[in-house]
Amino acid sequence: MILALDISTVKIGIAILSDDGGDLILSEVLEFNSDLTLNQKITKFKEYVCILQKKFGMEINQIIVEEALLLVALGAGTAWTTAILNRFNGACVYVLYEIFNMESILINPNRARSLVGLKFKKGLEKKQRKNMVIEFVKQKFGRGFETPTTKFGNFKSSVSDRADAIVLALYGAKKDAQTV
């Protein structure tokens, strides 16, 4: 099985797929209260990963983690925000190593999307890209991928995090099937 994580300091999208990427086994989001310190979030993440390990244990044979982007270079965040995200991402990757005794494969999310067949036109807004990722995952997994919406008809934010994690896992299945 492939475990994939879309990590941020607010929530983590988590997906487990079969090795061939054909079966969606788990699609969840681990959310953090805003009042938690970084270390408390890491502790909560570790507790969650221990539960995953007990439930799926030796069946996990690949871990894919979204590489932390350089938000400052993209004009999407401050150096402080980027530093915090990178610290948290690194700590989560270490927790995964400690619990599963396995190195994580870090992948740029744009590369993972491209390699599984998701292509975006230049200039497409972030919300449109997120919706395209969600629709791509819905098409692949149908009712197995729940997409709750807000009262205004928009997808809840956790749907995007789950969809991103699934795309990372699909990358893992594709990577495992061929040399990328």
PDB file of C-alpha atoms in Angstrom:
ATOM      1  CA  MET A   1       0.000   0.000   0.000  1.00  0.00           C
ATOM      2  CA  ILE A   2       1.012   3.570  -0.615  1.00  0.00           C
ATOM      3  CA  LEU A   3       0.701   6.172   2.148  1.00  0.00           C
ATOM      4  CA  ALA A   4       0.704   9.764   0.895  1.00  0.00           C
ATOM      5  CA  LEU A   5       0.541  13.032   2.817  1.00  0.00           C
ATOM      6  CA  ASP A   6      -0.147  16.636   1.845  1.00  0.00           C
ATOM      7  CA  ILE A   7       1.399  18.414   4.829  1.00  0.00           C
ATOM      8  CA  SER A   8       0.650  21.881   6.147  1.00  0.00           C
ATOM      9  CA  THR A   9       0.644  23.310   9.652  1.00  0.00           C
ATOM     10  CA  VAL A  10      -3.159  23.700   9.575  1.00  0.00           C
ATOM     11  CA  LYS A  11      -4.158  20.267   8.276  1.00  0.00           C
ATOM     12  CA  ILE A  12      -2.668  17.213   6.662  1.00  0.00           C
ATOM     13  CA  GLY A  13      -4.357  15.385   3.806  1.00  0.00           C
ATOM     14  CA  ILE A  14      -3.760  11.639   4.145  1.00  0.00           C
ATOM     15  CA  ALA A  15      -4.404   8.923   1.585  1.00  0.00           C
ATOM     16  CA  ILE A  16      -3.702   5.219   1.375  1.00  0.00           C
ATOM     17  CA  LEU A  17      -4.042   3.486  -1.984  1.00  0.00           C
ATOM     18  CA  SER A  18      -3.414  -0.052  -3.124  1.00  0.00           C
ATOM     19  CA  ASP A  19      -0.008  -0.571  -4.744  1.00  0.00           C
ATOM     20  CA  ASP A  20      -1.480  -0.285  -8.237  1.00  0.00           C
ATOM     21  CA  GLY A  21      -3.410   2.880  -7.319  1.00  0.00           C
ATOM     22  CA  GLY A  22      -6.731   1.257  -8.184  1.00  0.00           C
ATOM     23  CA  ASP A  23      -8.246   1.083  -4.710  1.00  0.00           C
ATOM     24  CA  LEU A  24      -8.767   4.005  -2.361  1.00  0.00           C
ATOM     25  CA  ILE A  25      -8.300   2.540   1.109  1.00  0.00           C
ATOM     26  CA  LEU A  26      -8.177   5.704   3.220  1.00  0.00           C
ATOM     27  CA  SER A  27      -8.815   9.388   2.606  1.00  0.00           C
ATOM     28  CA  GLU A  28      -8.729  11.612   5.691  1.00  0.00           C
ATOM     29  CA  VAL A  29      -7.628  14.961   6.984  1.00  0.00           C
ATOM     30  CA  LEU A  30      -5.841  15.513  10.261  1.00  0.00           C
ATOM     31  CA  GLU A  31      -6.711  19.024  11.423  1.00  0.00           C
ATOM     32  CA  PHE A  32      -4.873  21.061  14.040  1.00  0.00           C
ATOM     33  CA  ASN A  33      -6.335  23.644  16.393  1.00  0.00           C
ATOM     34  CA  SER A  34      -4.791  27.048  15.763  1.00  0.00           C
ATOM     35  CA  ASP A  35      -3.827  27.374  19.428  1.00  0.00           C
ATOM     36  CA  LEU A  36      -1.447  24.381  19.287  1.00  0.00           C
ATOM     37  CA  THR A  37       2.287  25.001  19.202  1.00  0.00           C
ATOM     38  CA  LEU A  38       4.385  23.427  16.451  1.00  0.00           C
ATOM     39  CA  ASN A  39       5.629  20.753  18.869  1.00  0.00           C
ATOM     40  CA  GLN A  40       2.075  19.946  19.968  1.00  0.00           C
ATOM     41  CA  LYS A  41       1.060  19.540  16.324  1.00  0.00           C
ATOM     42  CA  ILE A  42       4.008  17.196  15.764  1.00  0.00           C
ATOM     43  CA  THR A  43       2.969  15.169  18.814  1.00  0.00           C
ATOM     44  CA  LYS A  44      -0.609  14.932  17.530  1.00  0.00           C
ATOM     45  CA  PHE A  45       0.707  13.865  14.119  1.00  0.00           C
ATOM     46  CA  LYS A  46       2.888  11.196  15.723  1.00  0.00           C
ATOM     47  CA  GLU A  47      -0.092   9.816  17.665  1.00  0.00           C
ATOM     48  CA  TYR A  48      -2.093   9.640  14.423  1.00  0.00           C
ATOM     49  CA  VAL A  49       0.752   7.909  12.554  1.00  0.00           C
ATOM     50  CA  CYS A  50       1.054   5.331  15.346  1.00  0.00           C
ATOM     51  CA  ILE A  51      -2.631   4.496  14.855  1.00  0.00           C
ATOM     52  CA  LEU A  52      -2.056   4.148  11.090  1.00  0.00           C
ATOM     53  CA  GLN A  53       0.919   1.889  11.723  1.00  0.00           C
ATOM     54  CA  LYS A  54      -1.086  -0.363  14.040  1.00  0.00           C
ATOM     55  CA  LYS A  55      -3.938  -0.556  11.531  1.00  0.00           C
ATOM     56  CA  PHE A  56      -1.928  -1.040   8.322  1.00  0.00           C
ATOM     57  CA  GLY A  57       1.545  -1.933   9.638  1.00  0.00           C
ATOM     58  CA  MET A  58       3.652  -3.911   7.249  1.00  0.00           C
ATOM     59  CA  GLU A  59       1.240  -3.372   4.369  1.00  0.00           C
ATOM     60  CA  ILE A  60       2.609   0.154   3.823  1.00  0.00           C
ATOM     61  CA  ASN A  61       5.540  -0.232   1.449  1.00  0.00           C
ATOM     62  CA  GLN A  62       5.861   3.314   0.124  1.00  0.00           C
ATOM     63  CA  ILE A  63       5.458   6.758   1.678  1.00  0.00           C
ATOM     64  CA  ILE A  64       5.024   9.822  -0.531  1.00  0.00           C
ATOM     65  CA  VAL A  65       5.127  13.320   0.965  1.00  0.00           C
ATOM     66  CA  GLU A  66       4.459  16.619  -0.735  1.00  0.00           C
ATOM     67  CA  GLU A  67       7.678  18.582  -0.832  1.00  0.00           C
ATOM     68  CA  ALA A  68       7.432  21.895   0.995  1.00  0.00           C
ATOM     69  CA  LEU A  69       7.464  24.638  -1.604  1.00  0.00           C
ATOM     70  CA  LEU A  70       9.512  27.774  -1.348  1.00  0.00           C
ATOM     71  CA  LEU A  71       6.530  30.020  -0.779  1.00  0.00           C
ATOM     72  CA  VAL A  72       8.642  33.171  -0.641  1.00  0.00           C
ATOM     73  CA  ALA A  73      10.018  32.497  -4.118  1.00  0.00           C
ATOM     74  CA  LEU A  74       6.452  32.078  -5.363  1.00  0.00           C
ATOM     75  CA  GLY A  75       5.337  35.303  -3.696  1.00  0.00           C
ATOM     76  CA  ALA A  76       2.822  33.349  -1.592  1.00  0.00           C
ATOM     77  CA  GLY A  77       4.255  33.746   1.885  1.00  0.00           C
ATOM     78  CA  THR A  78       6.841  35.269   4.127  1.00  0.00           C
ATOM     79  CA  ALA A  79      10.228  33.807   4.957  1.00  0.00           C
ATOM     80  CA  TRP A  80       8.877  33.107   8.459  1.00  0.00           C
ATOM     81  CA  THR A  81       5.886  31.129   7.133  1.00  0.00           C
ATOM     82  CA  THR A  82       8.128  29.150   4.799  1.00  0.00           C
ATOM     83  CA  ALA A  83      10.579  28.382   7.611  1.00  0.00           C
ATOM     84  CA  ILE A  84       7.778  27.121   9.880  1.00  0.00           C
ATOM     85  CA  LEU A  85       6.287  24.957   7.122  1.00  0.00           C
ATOM     86  CA  ASN A  86       9.699  23.479   6.283  1.00  0.00           C
ATOM     87  CA  ARG A  87      10.411  22.741   9.950  1.00  0.00           C
ATOM     88  CA  PHE A  88       7.040  21.050  10.345  1.00  0.00           C
ATOM     89  CA  ASN A  89       7.369  19.117   7.085  1.00  0.00           C
ATOM     90  CA  GLY A  90      10.822  17.863   8.115  1.00  0.00           C
ATOM     91  CA  ALA A  91       9.588  16.829  11.552  1.00  0.00           C
ATOM     92  CA  CYS A  92       6.648  14.939  10.013  1.00  0.00           C
ATOM     93  CA  VAL A  93       8.958  13.128   7.585  1.00  0.00           C
ATOM     94  CA  TYR A  94      11.156  12.135  10.516  1.00  0.00           C
ATOM     95  CA  VAL A  95       8.126  10.844  12.470  1.00  0.00           C
ATOM     96  CA  LEU A  96       7.146   8.735   9.458  1.00  0.00           C
ATOM     97  CA  TYR A  97      10.671   7.317   9.297  1.00  0.00           C
ATOM     98  CA  GLU A  98      10.700   6.607  13.013  1.00  0.00           C
ATOM     99  CA  ILE A  99       7.305   4.830  12.991  1.00  0.00           C
ATOM    100  CA  PHE A 100       7.489   2.982   9.660  1.00  0.00           C
ATOM    101  CA  ASN A 101      11.298   2.621   9.484  1.00  0.00           C
ATOM    102  CA  MET A 102      11.101   3.775   5.874  1.00  0.00           C
ATOM    103  CA  GLU A 103      12.357   6.796   3.959  1.00  0.00           C
ATOM    104  CA  SER A 104       9.689   9.056   2.492  1.00  0.00           C
ATOM    105  CA  ILE A 105       9.780  10.069  -1.142  1.00  0.00           C
ATOM    106  CA  LEU A 106       9.419  13.841  -1.419  1.00  0.00           C
ATOM    107  CA  ILE A 107       7.776  15.110  -4.584  1.00  0.00           C
ATOM    108  CA  ASN A 108       6.902  18.547  -5.868  1.00  0.00           C
ATOM    109  CA  PRO A 109       3.081  18.623  -6.082  1.00  0.00           C
ATOM    110  CA  ASN A 110       3.117  20.134  -9.572  1.00  0.00           C
ATOM    111  CA  ARG A 111       5.367  17.337 -10.828  1.00  0.00           C
ATOM    112  CA  ALA A 112       3.157  14.679  -9.209  1.00  0.00           C
ATOM    113  CA  ARG A 113       0.045  16.176 -10.835  1.00  0.00           C
ATOM    114  CA  SER A 114       1.724  16.294 -14.208  1.00  0.00           C
ATOM    115  CA  LEU A 115       2.955  12.705 -13.972  1.00  0.00           C
ATOM    116  CA  VAL A 116      -0.530  11.367 -13.212  1.00  0.00           C
ATOM    117  CA  GLY A 117      -2.006  13.240 -16.164  1.00  0.00           C
ATOM    118  CA  LEU A 118      -3.277  16.481 -14.637  1.00  0.00           C
ATOM    119  CA  LYS A 119      -2.414  19.408 -16.869  1.00  0.00           C
ATOM    120  CA  PHE A 120      -3.346  23.023 -16.171  1.00  0.00           C
ATOM    121  CA  LYS A 121      -3.512  25.900 -18.617  1.00  0.00           C
ATOM    122  CA  LYS A 122      -1.236  28.816 -17.818  1.00  0.00           C
ATOM    123  CA  GLY A 123      -2.868  31.515 -15.750  1.00  0.00           C
ATOM    124  CA  LEU A 124      -5.484  29.226 -14.226  1.00  0.00           C
ATOM    125  CA  GLU A 125      -6.528  30.478 -10.790  1.00  0.00           C
ATOM    126  CA  LYS A 126      -5.663  28.449  -7.690  1.00  0.00           C
ATOM    127  CA  LYS A 127      -9.323  27.657  -6.920  1.00  0.00           C
ATOM    128  CA  GLN A 128      -9.857  26.376 -10.459  1.00  0.00           C
ATOM    129  CA  ARG A 129      -6.756  24.154 -10.209  1.00  0.00           C
ATOM    130  CA  LYS A 130      -7.969  22.777  -6.869  1.00  0.00           C
ATOM    131  CA  ASN A 131     -11.391  22.021  -8.361  1.00  0.00           C
ATOM    132  CA  MET A 132      -9.747  20.269 -11.321  1.00  0.00           C
ATOM    133  CA  VAL A 133      -7.743  18.069  -8.932  1.00  0.00           C
ATOM    134  CA  ILE A 134     -10.910  17.226  -6.988  1.00  0.00           C
ATOM    135  CA  GLU A 135     -12.819  16.383 -10.187  1.00  0.00           C
ATOM    136  CA  PHE A 136      -9.908  14.227 -11.396  1.00  0.00           C
ATOM    137  CA  VAL A 137      -9.961  12.223  -8.147  1.00  0.00           C
ATOM    138  CA  LYS A 138     -13.795  12.010  -8.176  1.00  0.00           C
ATOM    139  CA  GLN A 139     -13.680  10.630 -11.704  1.00  0.00           C
ATOM    140  CA  LYS A 140     -11.095   8.014 -10.712  1.00  0.00           C
ATOM    141  CA  PHE A 141     -12.689   6.848  -7.437  1.00  0.00           C
ATOM    142  CA  GLY A 142     -16.363   7.828  -7.775  1.00  0.00           C
ATOM    143  CA  ARG A 143     -18.379   7.372  -4.594  1.00  0.00           C
ATOM    144  CA  GLY A 144     -15.292   6.153  -2.762  1.00  0.00           C
ATOM    145  CA  PHE A 145     -14.152   9.773  -2.625  1.00  0.00           C
ATOM    146  CA  GLU A 146     -16.635  11.870  -0.688  1.00  0.00           C
ATOM    147  CA  THR A 147     -16.839  15.557  -1.573  1.00  0.00           C
ATOM    148  CA  PRO A 148     -18.831  17.445   1.054  1.00  0.00           C
ATOM    149  CA  THR A 149     -19.707  21.035   0.210  1.00  0.00           C
ATOM    150  CA  THR A 150     -20.416  24.210   2.133  1.00  0.00           C
ATOM    151  CA  LYS A 151     -23.895  25.723   2.268  1.00  0.00           C
ATOM    152  CA  PHE A 152     -22.814  27.848  -0.730  1.00  0.00           C
ATOM    153  CA  GLY A 153     -22.004  24.774  -2.853  1.00  0.00           C
ATOM    154  CA  ASN A 154     -18.216  25.044  -2.697  1.00  0.00           C
ATOM    155  CA  PHE A 155     -16.115  22.054  -1.752  1.00  0.00           C
ATOM    156  CA  LYS A 156     -15.048  22.079   1.892  1.00  0.00           C
ATOM    157  CA  SER A 157     -11.336  22.882   2.172  1.00  0.00           C
ATOM    158  CA  SER A 158     -10.542  19.418   3.525  1.00  0.00           C
ATOM    159  CA  VAL A 159     -11.661  17.914   0.186  1.00  0.00           C
ATOM    160  CA  SER A 160      -8.785  19.620  -1.607  1.00  0.00           C
ATOM    161  CA  ASP A 161      -6.228  18.366   0.939  1.00  0.00           C
ATOM    162  CA  ARG A 162      -7.540  14.814   0.604  1.00  0.00           C
ATOM    163  CA  ALA A 163      -7.527  15.053  -3.195  1.00  0.00           C
ATOM    164  CA  ASP A 164      -3.940  16.331  -3.185  1.00  0.00           C
ATOM    165  CA  ALA A 165      -2.854  13.411  -0.994  1.00  0.00           C
ATOM    166  CA  ILE A 166      -4.570  10.975  -3.367  1.00  0.00           C
ATOM    167  CA  VAL A 167      -2.754  12.495  -6.353  1.00  0.00           C
ATOM    168  CA  LEU A 168       0.537  12.013  -4.483  1.00  0.00           C
ATOM    169  CA  ALA A 169      -0.367   8.365  -3.861  1.00  0.00           C
ATOM    170  CA  LEU A 170      -1.285   7.924  -7.538  1.00  0.00           C
ATOM    171  CA  TYR A 171       2.146   9.295  -8.372  1.00  0.00           C
ATOM    172  CA  GLY A 172       3.591   6.626  -6.061  1.00  0.00           C
ATOM    173  CA  ALA A 173       1.673   3.901  -7.883  1.00  0.00           C
ATOM    174  CA  LYS A 174       2.835   5.224 -11.238  1.00  0.00           C
ATOM    175  CA  LYS A 175       6.401   5.650 -10.005  1.00  0.00           C
ATOM    176  CA  ASP A 176       6.393   2.091  -8.698  1.00  0.00           C
ATOM    177  CA  ALA A 177       5.094   0.768 -12.017  1.00  0.00           C
ATOM    178  CA  GLN A 178       7.716   2.573 -14.079  1.00  0.00           C
ATOM    179  CA  THR A 179      10.864   4.573 -13.604  1.00  0.00           C
ATOM    180  CA  VAL A 180       9.972   8.253 -13.333  1.00  0.00           C
TER     181      VAL A 180
END
